[in-house]
PDB file of C-alpha atoms in Angstrom:
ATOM      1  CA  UNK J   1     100.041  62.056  12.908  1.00 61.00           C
ATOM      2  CA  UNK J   2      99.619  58.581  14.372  1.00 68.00           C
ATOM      3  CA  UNK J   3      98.227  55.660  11.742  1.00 83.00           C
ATOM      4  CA  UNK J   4      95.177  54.875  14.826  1.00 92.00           C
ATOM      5  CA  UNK J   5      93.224  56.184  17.219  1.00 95.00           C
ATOM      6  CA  UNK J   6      90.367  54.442  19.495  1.00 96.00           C
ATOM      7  CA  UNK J   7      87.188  56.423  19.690  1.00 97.00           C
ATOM      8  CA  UNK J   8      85.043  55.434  22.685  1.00 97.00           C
ATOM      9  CA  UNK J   9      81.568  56.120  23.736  1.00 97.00           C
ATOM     10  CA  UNK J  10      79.498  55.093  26.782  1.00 97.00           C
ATOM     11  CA  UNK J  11      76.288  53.661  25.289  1.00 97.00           C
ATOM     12  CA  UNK J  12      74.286  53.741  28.031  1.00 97.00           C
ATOM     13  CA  UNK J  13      74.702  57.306  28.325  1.00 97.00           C
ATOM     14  CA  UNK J  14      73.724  57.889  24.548  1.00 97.00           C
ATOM     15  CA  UNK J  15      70.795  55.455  25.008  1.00 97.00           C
ATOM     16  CA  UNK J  16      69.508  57.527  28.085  1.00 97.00           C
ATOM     17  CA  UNK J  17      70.467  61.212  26.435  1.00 97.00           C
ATOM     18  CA  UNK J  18      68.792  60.419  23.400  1.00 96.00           C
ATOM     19  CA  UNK J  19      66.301  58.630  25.292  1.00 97.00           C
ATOM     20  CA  UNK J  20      66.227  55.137  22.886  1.00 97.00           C
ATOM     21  CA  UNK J  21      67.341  51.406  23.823  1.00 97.00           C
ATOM     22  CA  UNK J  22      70.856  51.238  23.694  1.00 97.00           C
ATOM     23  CA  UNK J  23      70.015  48.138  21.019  1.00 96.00           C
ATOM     24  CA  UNK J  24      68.651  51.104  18.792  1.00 96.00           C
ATOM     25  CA  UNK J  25      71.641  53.281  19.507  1.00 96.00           C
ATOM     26  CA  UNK J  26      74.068  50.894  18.343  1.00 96.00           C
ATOM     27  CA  UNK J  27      72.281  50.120  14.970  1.00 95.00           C
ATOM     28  CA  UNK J  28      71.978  53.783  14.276  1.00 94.00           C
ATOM     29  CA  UNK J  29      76.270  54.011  15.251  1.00 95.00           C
ATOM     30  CA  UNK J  30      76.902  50.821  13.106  1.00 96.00           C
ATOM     31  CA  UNK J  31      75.369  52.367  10.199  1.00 94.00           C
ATOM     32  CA  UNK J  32      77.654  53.926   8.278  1.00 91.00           C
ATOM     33  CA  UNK J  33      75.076  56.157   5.998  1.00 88.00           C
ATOM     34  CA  UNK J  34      74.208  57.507   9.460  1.00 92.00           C
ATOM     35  CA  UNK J  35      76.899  57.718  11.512  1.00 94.00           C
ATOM     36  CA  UNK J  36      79.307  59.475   9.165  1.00 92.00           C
ATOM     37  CA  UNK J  37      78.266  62.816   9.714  1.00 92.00           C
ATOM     38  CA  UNK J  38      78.995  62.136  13.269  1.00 95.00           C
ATOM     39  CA  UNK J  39      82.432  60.838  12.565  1.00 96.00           C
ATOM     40  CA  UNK J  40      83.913  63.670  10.621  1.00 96.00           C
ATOM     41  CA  UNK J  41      83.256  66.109  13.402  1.00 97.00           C
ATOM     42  CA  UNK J  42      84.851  63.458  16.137  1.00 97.00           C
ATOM     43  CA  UNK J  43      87.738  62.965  13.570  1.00 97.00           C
ATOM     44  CA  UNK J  44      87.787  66.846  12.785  1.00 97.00           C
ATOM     45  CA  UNK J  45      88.381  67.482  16.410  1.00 97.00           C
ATOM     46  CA  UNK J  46      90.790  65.088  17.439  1.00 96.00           C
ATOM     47  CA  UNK J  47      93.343  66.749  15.635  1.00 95.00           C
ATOM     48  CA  UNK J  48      93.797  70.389  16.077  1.00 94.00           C
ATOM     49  CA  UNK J  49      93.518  72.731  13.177  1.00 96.00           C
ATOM     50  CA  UNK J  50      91.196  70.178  11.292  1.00 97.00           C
ATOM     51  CA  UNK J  51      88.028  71.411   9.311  1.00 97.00           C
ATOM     52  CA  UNK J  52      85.278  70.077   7.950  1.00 97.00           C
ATOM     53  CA  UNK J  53      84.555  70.075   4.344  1.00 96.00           C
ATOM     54  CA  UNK J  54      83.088  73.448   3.050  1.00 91.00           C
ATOM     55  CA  UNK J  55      79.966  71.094   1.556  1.00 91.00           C
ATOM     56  CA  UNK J  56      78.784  67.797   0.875  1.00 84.00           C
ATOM     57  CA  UNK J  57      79.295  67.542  -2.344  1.00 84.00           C
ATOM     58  CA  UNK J  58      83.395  68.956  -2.108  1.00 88.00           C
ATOM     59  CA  UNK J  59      84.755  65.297  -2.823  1.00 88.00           C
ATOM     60  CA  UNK J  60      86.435  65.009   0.616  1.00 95.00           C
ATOM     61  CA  UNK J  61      85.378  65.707   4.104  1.00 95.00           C
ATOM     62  CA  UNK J  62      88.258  66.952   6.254  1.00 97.00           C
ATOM     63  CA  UNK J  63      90.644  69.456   5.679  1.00 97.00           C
ATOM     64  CA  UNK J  64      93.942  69.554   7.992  1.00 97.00           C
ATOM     65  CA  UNK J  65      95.799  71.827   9.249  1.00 96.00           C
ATOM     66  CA  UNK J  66      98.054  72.592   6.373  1.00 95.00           C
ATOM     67  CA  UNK J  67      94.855  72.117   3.691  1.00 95.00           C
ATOM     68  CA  UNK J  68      95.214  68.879   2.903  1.00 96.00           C
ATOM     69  CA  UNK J  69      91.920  66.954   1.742  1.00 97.00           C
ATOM     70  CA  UNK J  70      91.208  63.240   3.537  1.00 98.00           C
ATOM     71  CA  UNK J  71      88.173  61.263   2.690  1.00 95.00           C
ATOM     72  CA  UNK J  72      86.025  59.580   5.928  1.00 96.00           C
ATOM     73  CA  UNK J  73      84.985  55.882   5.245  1.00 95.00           C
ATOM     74  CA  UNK J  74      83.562  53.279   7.564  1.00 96.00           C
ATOM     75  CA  UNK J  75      84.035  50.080   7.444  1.00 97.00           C
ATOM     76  CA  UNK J  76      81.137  47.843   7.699  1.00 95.00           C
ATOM     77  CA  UNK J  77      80.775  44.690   5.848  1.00 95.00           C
ATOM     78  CA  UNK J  78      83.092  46.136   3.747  1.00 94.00           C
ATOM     79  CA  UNK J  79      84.857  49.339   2.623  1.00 95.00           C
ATOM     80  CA  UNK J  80      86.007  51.018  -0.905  1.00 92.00           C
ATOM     81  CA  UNK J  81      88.249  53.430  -2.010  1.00 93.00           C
ATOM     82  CA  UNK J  82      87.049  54.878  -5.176  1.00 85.00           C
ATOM     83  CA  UNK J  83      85.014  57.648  -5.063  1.00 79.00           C
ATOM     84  CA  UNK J  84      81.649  57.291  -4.122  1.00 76.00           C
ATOM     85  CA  UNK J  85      79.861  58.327  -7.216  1.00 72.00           C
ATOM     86  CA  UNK J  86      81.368  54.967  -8.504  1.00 78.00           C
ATOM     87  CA  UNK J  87      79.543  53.416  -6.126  1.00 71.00           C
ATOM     88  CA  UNK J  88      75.986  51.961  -6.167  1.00 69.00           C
ATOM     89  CA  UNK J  89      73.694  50.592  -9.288  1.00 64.00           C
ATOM     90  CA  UNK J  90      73.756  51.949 -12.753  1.00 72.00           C
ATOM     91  CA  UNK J  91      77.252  53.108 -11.432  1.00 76.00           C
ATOM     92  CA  UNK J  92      80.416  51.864 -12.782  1.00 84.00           C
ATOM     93  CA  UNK J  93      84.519  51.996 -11.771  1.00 85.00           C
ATOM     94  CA  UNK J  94      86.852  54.127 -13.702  1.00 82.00           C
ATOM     95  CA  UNK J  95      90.311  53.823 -12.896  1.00 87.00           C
ATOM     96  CA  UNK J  96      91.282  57.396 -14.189  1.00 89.00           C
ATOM     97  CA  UNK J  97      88.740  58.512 -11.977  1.00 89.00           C
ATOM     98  CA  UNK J  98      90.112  56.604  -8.828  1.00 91.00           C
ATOM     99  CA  UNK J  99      93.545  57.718  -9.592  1.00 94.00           C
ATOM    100  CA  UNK J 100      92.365  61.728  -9.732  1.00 93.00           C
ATOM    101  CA  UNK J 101      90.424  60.994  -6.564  1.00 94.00           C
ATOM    102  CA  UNK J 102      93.835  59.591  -4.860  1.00 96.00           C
ATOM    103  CA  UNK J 103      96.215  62.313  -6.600  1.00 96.00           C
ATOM    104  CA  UNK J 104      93.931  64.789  -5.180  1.00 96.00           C
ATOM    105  CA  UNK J 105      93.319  63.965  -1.185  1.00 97.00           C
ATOM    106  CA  UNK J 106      96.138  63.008   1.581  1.00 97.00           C
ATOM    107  CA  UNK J 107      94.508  59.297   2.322  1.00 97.00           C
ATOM    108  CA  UNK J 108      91.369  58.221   4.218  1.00 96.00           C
ATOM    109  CA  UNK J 109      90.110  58.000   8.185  1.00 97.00           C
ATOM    110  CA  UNK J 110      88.607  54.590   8.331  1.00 97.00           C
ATOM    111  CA  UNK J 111      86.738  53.715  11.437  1.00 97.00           C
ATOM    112  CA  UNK J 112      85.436  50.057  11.920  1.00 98.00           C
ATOM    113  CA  UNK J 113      81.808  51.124  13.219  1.00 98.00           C
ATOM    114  CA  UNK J 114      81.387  47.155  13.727  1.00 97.00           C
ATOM    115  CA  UNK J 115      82.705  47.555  17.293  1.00 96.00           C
ATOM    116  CA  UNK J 116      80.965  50.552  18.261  1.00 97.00           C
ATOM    117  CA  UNK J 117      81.199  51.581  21.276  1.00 97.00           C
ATOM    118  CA  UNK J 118      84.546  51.462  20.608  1.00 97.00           C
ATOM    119  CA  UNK J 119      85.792  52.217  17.327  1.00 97.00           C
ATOM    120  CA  UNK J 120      89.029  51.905  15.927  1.00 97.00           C
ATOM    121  CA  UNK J 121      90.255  54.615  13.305  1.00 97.00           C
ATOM    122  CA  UNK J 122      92.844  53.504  10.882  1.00 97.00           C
ATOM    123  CA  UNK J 123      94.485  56.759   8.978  1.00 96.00           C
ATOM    124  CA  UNK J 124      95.492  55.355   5.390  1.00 97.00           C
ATOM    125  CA  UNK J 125      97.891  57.635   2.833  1.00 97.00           C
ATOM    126  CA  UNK J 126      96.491  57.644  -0.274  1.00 97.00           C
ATOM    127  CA  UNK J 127      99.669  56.352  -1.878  1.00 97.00           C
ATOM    128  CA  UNK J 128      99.343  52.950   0.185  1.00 96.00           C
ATOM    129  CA  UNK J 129      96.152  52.919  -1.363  1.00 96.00           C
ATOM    130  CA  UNK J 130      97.514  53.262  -4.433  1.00 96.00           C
ATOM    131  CA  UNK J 131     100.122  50.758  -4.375  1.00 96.00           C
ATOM    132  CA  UNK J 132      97.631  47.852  -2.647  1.00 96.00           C
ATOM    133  CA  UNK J 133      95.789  48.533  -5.469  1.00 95.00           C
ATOM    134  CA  UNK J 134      98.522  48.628  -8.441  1.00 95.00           C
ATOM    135  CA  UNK J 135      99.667  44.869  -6.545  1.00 95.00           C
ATOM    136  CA  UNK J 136      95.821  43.590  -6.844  1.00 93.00           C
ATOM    137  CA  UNK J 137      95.216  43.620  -3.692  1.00 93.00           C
ATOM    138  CA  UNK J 138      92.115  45.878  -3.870  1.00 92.00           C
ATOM    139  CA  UNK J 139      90.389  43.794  -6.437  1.00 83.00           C
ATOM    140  CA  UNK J 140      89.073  45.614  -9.691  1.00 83.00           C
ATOM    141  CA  UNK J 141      86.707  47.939  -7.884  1.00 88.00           C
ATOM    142  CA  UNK J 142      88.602  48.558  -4.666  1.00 91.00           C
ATOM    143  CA  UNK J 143      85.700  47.260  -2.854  1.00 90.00           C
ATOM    144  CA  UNK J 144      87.217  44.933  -0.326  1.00 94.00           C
ATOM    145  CA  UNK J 145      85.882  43.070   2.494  1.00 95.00           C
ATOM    146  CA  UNK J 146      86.534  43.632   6.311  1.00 97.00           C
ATOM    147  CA  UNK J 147      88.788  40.789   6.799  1.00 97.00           C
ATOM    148  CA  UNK J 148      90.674  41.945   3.919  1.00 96.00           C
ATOM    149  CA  UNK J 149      90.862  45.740   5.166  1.00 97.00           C
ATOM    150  CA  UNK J 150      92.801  44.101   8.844  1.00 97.00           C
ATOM    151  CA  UNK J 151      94.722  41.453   6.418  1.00 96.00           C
ATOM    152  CA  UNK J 152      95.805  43.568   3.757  1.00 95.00           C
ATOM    153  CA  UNK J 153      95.765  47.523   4.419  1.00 96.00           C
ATOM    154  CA  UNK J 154      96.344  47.036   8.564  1.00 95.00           C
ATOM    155  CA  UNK J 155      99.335  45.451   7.921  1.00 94.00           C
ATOM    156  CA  UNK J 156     100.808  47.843   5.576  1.00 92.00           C
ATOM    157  CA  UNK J 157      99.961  50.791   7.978  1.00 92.00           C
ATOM    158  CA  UNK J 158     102.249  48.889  10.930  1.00 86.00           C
ATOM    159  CA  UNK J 159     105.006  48.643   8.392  1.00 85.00           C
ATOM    160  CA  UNK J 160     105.192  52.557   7.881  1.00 83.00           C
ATOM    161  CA  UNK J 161     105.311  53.035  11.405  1.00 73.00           C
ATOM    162  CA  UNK J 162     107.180  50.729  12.641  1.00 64.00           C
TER     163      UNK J 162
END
């Protein structure tokens, strides 16, 4: 499996398809809340023998081809690793809970919707994820800023495939 991919679309065919400004289109694709759903089925079928998720709520969104569970993130602003019922207000980390996410999926598809209408898609093993994080390079949360995901995380993913 390669560590990236570039996803392309030609936004002035969306805007005219879907019949909105192309302004509108890209705020609706640089949205990650929104544009997920549309991610996991372009991630699902660049690789054969992907599926999605059997539901929402299943705590990953992609199965591949041998069953293994990846999570879908975008990265925005921003981007975290912990599960996402850890994430919001009232919520709160737990490491044990991070960990059992990380024992229990193969990594995370990370697509940097900033540069829609391209999009590059970063596939991270959970176990680099796990070791940025034991090195504090996550920060306490694993909430970590753009510039950090390319300075940090990008890096590490040449390494193992270089």
């Amino acid at each position: 499996m390669p560590h990236k991919l570039l996803f392309e679309w030609d936004l002035d065919a969306l805007s005219a398809s879907m019949g909105i400004p192309a302004a509108d289109v890209e705020l609706y694709f640089r949205d990650g809340r929104r544009v997920s759903f549309l991610l996991e089925r372009r991630i699902r079928d660049a690789f054969p023998g992907w599926k999605l998720a059997a539901s929402e709520g299943a705590g990953y969104d992609l199965l591949d081809e041998i069953g293994g569970k990846w999570e879908v993130r975008s990265i925005s602003k921003s981007i975290y690793f912990c599960p996402s019922y850890m994430v919001g207000s009232g919520r709160k980390f737990a490491q044990d809970g991070f960990f059992a996410k990380l024992d229990a999926i193969g990594g995370y598809i990370c697509s940097d919707i900033t540069t829609f209408p391209k999009v590059p898609v970063y596939i991270v093993p959970a176990d680099l994820i796990r070791a940025l994080y034991l090195d504090g390079q996550l920060g306490p949360s694993t909430l970590i800023s753009r510039a950090n995901f390319y300075s940090k995380v990008v890096p590490e993913l040449n390494e193992l495939h270089d």
